[in-house]
CSV table of C-alpha atoms and ligand atoms in Angstrom, one decimal:
chain,number,residue,atom,x,y,z
A,1,MET,CA,-22.7,26.2,17.8
A,2,ALA,CA,-22.4,22.5,18.3
A,3,LYS,CA,-20.1,21.3,21.0
A,4,LYS,CA,-16.7,20.2,19.7
A,5,ILE,CA,-14.6,17.6,21.4
A,6,ILE,CA,-11.2,16.0,21.1
A,7,ILE,CA,-11.1,12.3,20.1
A,8,THR,CA,-8.0,10.3,20.5
A,9,ILE,CA,-7.3,6.9,18.8
A,10,ASP,CA,-4.3,4.9,20.0
A,11,GLY,CA,-3.4,1.3,19.4
A,12,TRP,CA,-1.0,-1.2,17.9
A,13,SER,CA,0.6,-0.7,14.4
A,14,SER,CA,-1.7,-1.4,11.5
A,15,CYS,CA,-4.9,-2.0,13.3
A,16,GLY,CA,-6.9,0.6,11.3
A,17,LYS,CA,-6.5,3.6,13.5
A,18,SER,CA,-6.1,6.0,10.6
A,19,THR,CA,-9.0,4.5,8.7
A,20,LEU,CA,-11.3,5.1,11.7
A,21,ALA,CA,-9.9,8.5,12.5
A,22,LYS,CA,-10.5,9.7,8.9
A,23,GLN,CA,-14.0,8.2,8.9
A,24,LEU,CA,-14.8,10.0,12.1
A,25,ALA,CA,-13.3,13.3,11.1
A,26,THR,CA,-15.3,13.3,7.8
A,27,ALA,CA,-18.5,12.3,9.5
A,28,LEU,CA,-18.2,15.0,12.2
A,29,GLY,CA,-16.5,17.7,10.1
A,30,TYR,CA,-13.5,17.6,12.3
A,31,VAL,CA,-9.8,17.9,11.5
A,32,TYR,CA,-7.9,14.6,11.3
A,33,ILE,CA,-4.2,14.5,12.4
A,34,ASP,CA,-2.0,11.5,11.9
A,35,SER,CA,0.6,11.9,14.6
A,36,GLY,CA,2.6,8.9,13.3
A,37,ALA,CA,3.2,10.9,10.1
A,38,MET,CA,5.1,13.4,12.2
A,39,TYR,CA,7.5,10.8,13.6
A,40,ARG,CA,7.9,9.3,10.2
A,41,ALA,CA,8.7,12.7,8.6
A,42,ILE,CA,11.3,13.4,11.3
A,43,THR,CA,12.8,9.9,10.7
A,44,LEU,CA,12.9,10.6,6.9
A,45,TYR,CA,14.8,13.8,7.6
A,46,PHE,CA,17.3,12.0,9.9
A,47,ILE,CA,17.9,9.3,7.3
A,48,ARG,CA,18.4,11.8,4.5
A,49,LYS,CA,20.8,13.9,6.6
A,50,ASN,CA,22.6,11.0,8.0
A,51,THR,CA,21.8,12.2,11.5
A,52,ASP,CA,23.3,10.1,14.3
A,53,TRP,CA,20.2,10.0,16.5
A,54,SER,CA,22.2,8.5,19.4
A,55,ASN,CA,23.9,11.9,19.6
A,56,PRO,CA,21.7,14.4,21.4
A,57,ALA,CA,23.5,17.4,20.0
A,58,GLU,CA,22.9,16.2,16.4
A,59,VAL,CA,19.3,15.5,17.2
A,60,LYS,CA,18.8,19.0,18.6
A,61,GLU,CA,20.5,20.6,15.6
A,62,ALA,CA,18.4,18.5,13.1
A,63,LEU,CA,15.1,19.3,14.9
A,64,GLU,CA,15.9,23.0,14.6
A,65,GLU,CA,15.9,22.6,10.9
A,66,ILE,CA,12.6,20.7,10.6
A,67,VAL,CA,9.3,22.4,9.9
A,68,LEU,CA,6.2,20.2,9.7
A,69,HIS,CA,2.8,21.1,8.5
A,70,PHE,CA,-0.3,19.3,7.2
A,71,GLU,CA,-2.3,20.5,4.2
A,72,CYS,CA,-5.5,19.1,2.7
A,73,ASN,CA,-5.1,17.6,-0.7
A,74,PRO,CA,-8.1,18.8,-2.6
A,75,ALA,CA,-8.1,15.8,-4.9
A,76,SER,CA,-8.4,13.2,-2.1
A,77,GLY,CA,-9.9,15.5,0.6
A,78,LYS,CA,-7.2,14.0,2.9
A,79,SER,CA,-4.6,15.9,4.9
A,80,GLU,CA,-1.0,15.3,3.9
A,81,ILE,CA,2.2,16.0,5.7
A,82,PHE,CA,4.9,18.4,4.5
A,83,LEU,CA,8.5,18.3,5.6
A,84,ASN,CA,10.2,21.7,5.1
A,85,ALA,CA,7.5,22.5,2.4
A,86,GLU,CA,8.0,19.2,0.6
A,87,ASN,CA,5.0,16.8,0.4
A,88,VAL,CA,6.4,13.6,1.9
A,89,GLU,CA,3.1,11.8,2.6
A,90,TYR,CA,3.9,8.9,0.3
A,91,LEU,CA,7.7,8.7,0.9
A,92,ILE,CA,7.2,8.3,4.7
A,93,ARG,CA,5.2,5.0,4.1
A,94,ASP,CA,8.3,3.3,2.8
A,95,LEU,CA,9.7,0.2,4.7
A,96,VAL,CA,13.0,2.1,5.0
A,97,VAL,CA,11.3,4.7,7.2
A,98,ALA,CA,9.1,2.1,8.9
A,99,GLU,CA,12.2,0.2,10.0
A,100,LYS,CA,13.7,3.2,11.8
A,101,VAL,CA,10.7,5.2,13.0
A,102,SER,CA,10.1,3.4,16.3
A,103,ASP,CA,13.7,3.9,17.3
A,104,VAL,CA,13.5,7.6,16.5
A,105,ALA,CA,10.2,7.9,18.4
A,106,THR,CA,11.9,6.7,21.6
A,107,ILE,CA,14.0,9.9,21.8
A,108,ALA,CA,12.6,12.4,24.4
A,109,ALA,CA,13.7,15.5,22.4
A,110,VAL,CA,11.8,14.1,19.3
A,111,ARG,CA,8.7,13.4,21.4
A,112,ASP,CA,8.8,16.9,23.0
A,113,PHE,CA,9.1,18.5,19.5
A,114,ALA,CA,6.1,16.5,18.2
A,115,VAL,CA,3.9,16.6,21.3
A,116,ALA,CA,4.1,20.5,21.5
A,117,GLN,CA,2.9,20.8,17.9
A,118,GLN,CA,0.1,18.2,18.4
A,119,ARG,CA,-1.2,20.0,21.5
A,120,SER,CA,-1.3,23.3,19.7
A,121,MET,CA,-3.4,21.6,16.9
A,122,GLY,CA,-6.0,20.6,19.5
A,123,LEU,CA,-6.5,24.1,21.0
A,124,GLN,CA,-9.7,24.7,19.0
A,125,LYS,CA,-11.0,21.1,19.7
A,126,GLY,CA,-13.0,19.5,16.8
A,127,ILE,CA,-10.0,17.1,16.2
A,128,VAL,CA,-9.4,13.4,15.8
A,129,MET,CA,-5.8,12.4,16.4
A,130,ASP,CA,-4.4,8.9,16.1
A,131,GLY,CA,-1.1,7.5,17.4
A,132,ARG,CA,0.3,5.7,20.4
A,133,ASP,CA,0.3,8.2,23.3
A,134,ILE,CA,-2.5,10.6,22.3
A,135,GLY,CA,-4.9,9.7,25.1
A,136,THR,CA,-2.2,9.2,27.7
A,137,THR,CA,0.2,12.1,27.1
A,138,VAL,CA,-0.9,14.5,24.3
A,139,PHE,CA,-4.5,15.0,25.4
A,140,PRO,CA,-5.0,13.3,28.8
A,141,HIS,CA,-8.2,15.2,29.2
A,142,ALA,CA,-9.7,14.3,25.8
A,143,GLU,CA,-13.5,13.8,25.9
A,144,LEU,CA,-13.4,10.5,24.0
A,145,LYS,CA,-10.5,8.0,23.9
A,146,ILE,CA,-10.5,4.9,21.8
A,147,PHE,CA,-7.8,2.2,22.1
A,148,MET,CA,-7.7,-0.1,19.0
A,149,THR,CA,-6.5,-3.6,18.6
A,150,ALA,CA,-6.8,-6.4,16.1
A,151,ASP,CA,-5.4,-9.9,15.7
A,152,ILE,CA,-1.7,-9.9,14.5
A,153,THR,CA,-2.4,-12.1,11.5
A,154,ILE,CA,-5.1,-9.7,10.3
A,155,ARG,CA,-2.9,-6.7,10.9
A,156,VAL,CA,0.0,-8.2,8.9
A,157,GLU,CA,-2.3,-9.1,6.0
A,158,ARG,CA,-3.8,-5.5,5.9
A,159,ARG,CA,-0.4,-3.8,6.0
A,160,PHE,CA,1.0,-6.3,3.4
A,161,LYS,CA,-1.7,-5.5,0.9
A,162,GLU,CA,-1.1,-1.8,1.3
A,163,MET,CA,2.7,-2.1,0.9
A,164,TYR,CA,2.5,-4.7,-2.0
A,165,VAL,CA,0.8,-2.1,-4.2
A,166,LYS,CA,3.8,0.2,-3.9
A,167,ASN,CA,6.5,-2.5,-3.7
A,168,PRO,CA,5.7,-6.0,-5.1
A,169,ASN,CA,9.0,-7.3,-3.7
A,170,VAL,CA,7.9,-6.9,-0.1
A,171,THR,CA,7.3,-10.2,1.7
A,172,LEU,CA,4.7,-11.2,4.4
A,173,ALA,CA,7.6,-12.1,6.7
A,174,GLU,CA,9.2,-8.7,6.4
A,175,VAL,CA,5.9,-6.9,7.1
A,176,LYS,CA,5.3,-9.2,10.1
A,177,ALA,CA,8.8,-8.7,11.5
A,178,ASN,CA,8.4,-4.9,11.2
A,179,LEU,CA,5.0,-4.8,12.9
A,180,GLU,CA,6.2,-7.0,15.8
A,181,SER,CA,9.3,-5.1,16.3
A,182,ARG,CA,7.5,-1.7,16.2
A,183,ASP,CA,4.8,-3.0,18.7
A,184,TYR,CA,7.6,-4.1,21.0
A,185,ILE,CA,9.6,-0.9,20.9
A,186,ASP,CA,6.5,1.3,21.0
A,187,SER,CA,5.2,-0.4,24.1
A,188,HIS,CA,8.5,-0.8,26.0
A,189,ARG,CA,10.1,2.6,25.5
A,190,GLU,CA,10.7,4.8,28.6
A,191,VAL,CA,9.0,8.0,27.4
A,192,SER,CA,5.2,7.7,26.8
A,193,PRO,CA,5.0,4.0,25.9
A,194,LEU,CA,2.0,2.7,24.0
A,195,ARG,CA,-0.6,1.7,26.5
A,196,GLN,CA,-4.4,1.9,26.9
A,197,ALA,CA,-5.4,5.0,29.0
A,198,GLU,CA,-7.6,4.0,32.0
A,199,ASP,CA,-10.5,5.9,30.5
A,200,ALA,CA,-10.1,4.6,26.9
A,201,ILE,CA,-12.6,2.4,25.3
A,202,LEU,CA,-11.3,-0.8,23.8
A,203,LEU,CA,-12.2,-1.5,20.1
A,204,ASP,CA,-11.1,-4.8,18.7
A,205,ASN,CA,-11.8,-4.7,15.0
A,206,SER,CA,-10.5,-8.1,14.0
A,207,ASN,CA,-14.0,-9.1,12.9
A,208,LEU,CA,-15.6,-5.8,12.1
A,209,SER,CA,-16.1,-4.1,8.8
A,210,ILE,CA,-15.1,-0.5,8.4
A,211,GLU,CA,-18.8,0.4,8.5
A,212,GLU,CA,-19.3,-1.5,11.7
A,213,GLN,CA,-16.4,0.1,13.4
A,214,LEU,CA,-17.5,3.6,12.4
A,215,ASP,CA,-21.0,2.9,13.7
A,216,PHE,CA,-19.5,1.7,17.0
A,217,ALA,CA,-17.4,4.9,17.3
A,218,LEU,CA,-20.2,7.3,16.3
A,219,LYS,CA,-22.4,5.8,19.1
A,220,LEU,CA,-19.6,6.7,21.5
A,221,VAL,CA,-19.4,10.2,20.1
A,222,ALA,CA,-23.1,10.7,20.4
A,223,LYS,CA,-23.0,9.8,24.1
A,224,LYS,CA,-20.3,12.5,24.6
A,225,LEU,CA,-22.0,15.2,22.8
B,1,LIG,O1,1.0,5.2,13.2
B,1,LIG,P1,2.3,4.9,12.4
B,1,LIG,O2,2.5,3.5,12.2
B,1,LIG,O3,2.4,5.7,11.2
B,1,LIG,O4,3.4,5.4,13.4
B,1,LIG,C1,4.8,5.2,13.1
B,1,LIG,C2,5.6,5.1,14.4
B,1,LIG,O5,5.7,6.4,15.0
B,1,LIG,C3,5.2,4.1,15.4
B,1,LIG,O6,5.8,2.8,15.2
B,1,LIG,C4,5.5,4.7,16.7
B,1,LIG,C5,5.6,6.2,16.4
B,1,LIG,N1,4.5,6.9,17.0
B,1,LIG,C6,4.7,7.3,18.3
B,1,LIG,O7,5.6,6.9,19.0
B,1,LIG,N2,3.7,8.1,18.9
B,1,LIG,C7,2.6,8.5,18.2
B,1,LIG,N3,1.7,9.3,18.8
B,1,LIG,C8,2.5,8.1,16.9
B,1,LIG,C9,3.4,7.3,16.3
């Protein structure tokens, strides 16, 4: 049987991590896990339940009520996240969630909850997981670690285009402010801040097409196999 590895993709918000992770998983027949979707789904739950996430007892209680799982949507072939058996894949992409998720992701109890599940998903290997701390904390021994970056103007344009389809009232300024604020909080938090693992390979895709970035990553995979 072909050797299976763990591939981690970390990096700044909206630099194309999930696009590359999905491409790689499809090309290799691996499972793709979007770890950010887990933090977003937890945030959605807290917002809906009016959880005061500055109160550890309320956070603990809320986490005990949350069950997350991923299921493959046969129509798109993509895995989607379920929060207590409800498909929330589209709801969690809303700006309302995006504005709170980085704060929620600073909470140690939330991270412990998510990281434990992420690690169990990697037990069989053959997985591509994207996020902020996957190569540093979740799978520090992963065989291949990629750290992605791209020019902020390009990232804002990419995310704006995605959000505009769903909400034509969204502005470039709002999207830019959200990305900058998330990047700041994600890279300055105490627990598992966003940073490039020492053994991660840097991929700046500011001037790469999605075919070129896949080609770059597949060559890295070939070296590891
Ligand atoms: O990848 P994303 O934009 O969907 O992630 C949403 C937020 O979740 C991001 O701003 C920070 C947090 N996150 C995290 O702290 N650790 C991860 N492994 C993935 C996401």
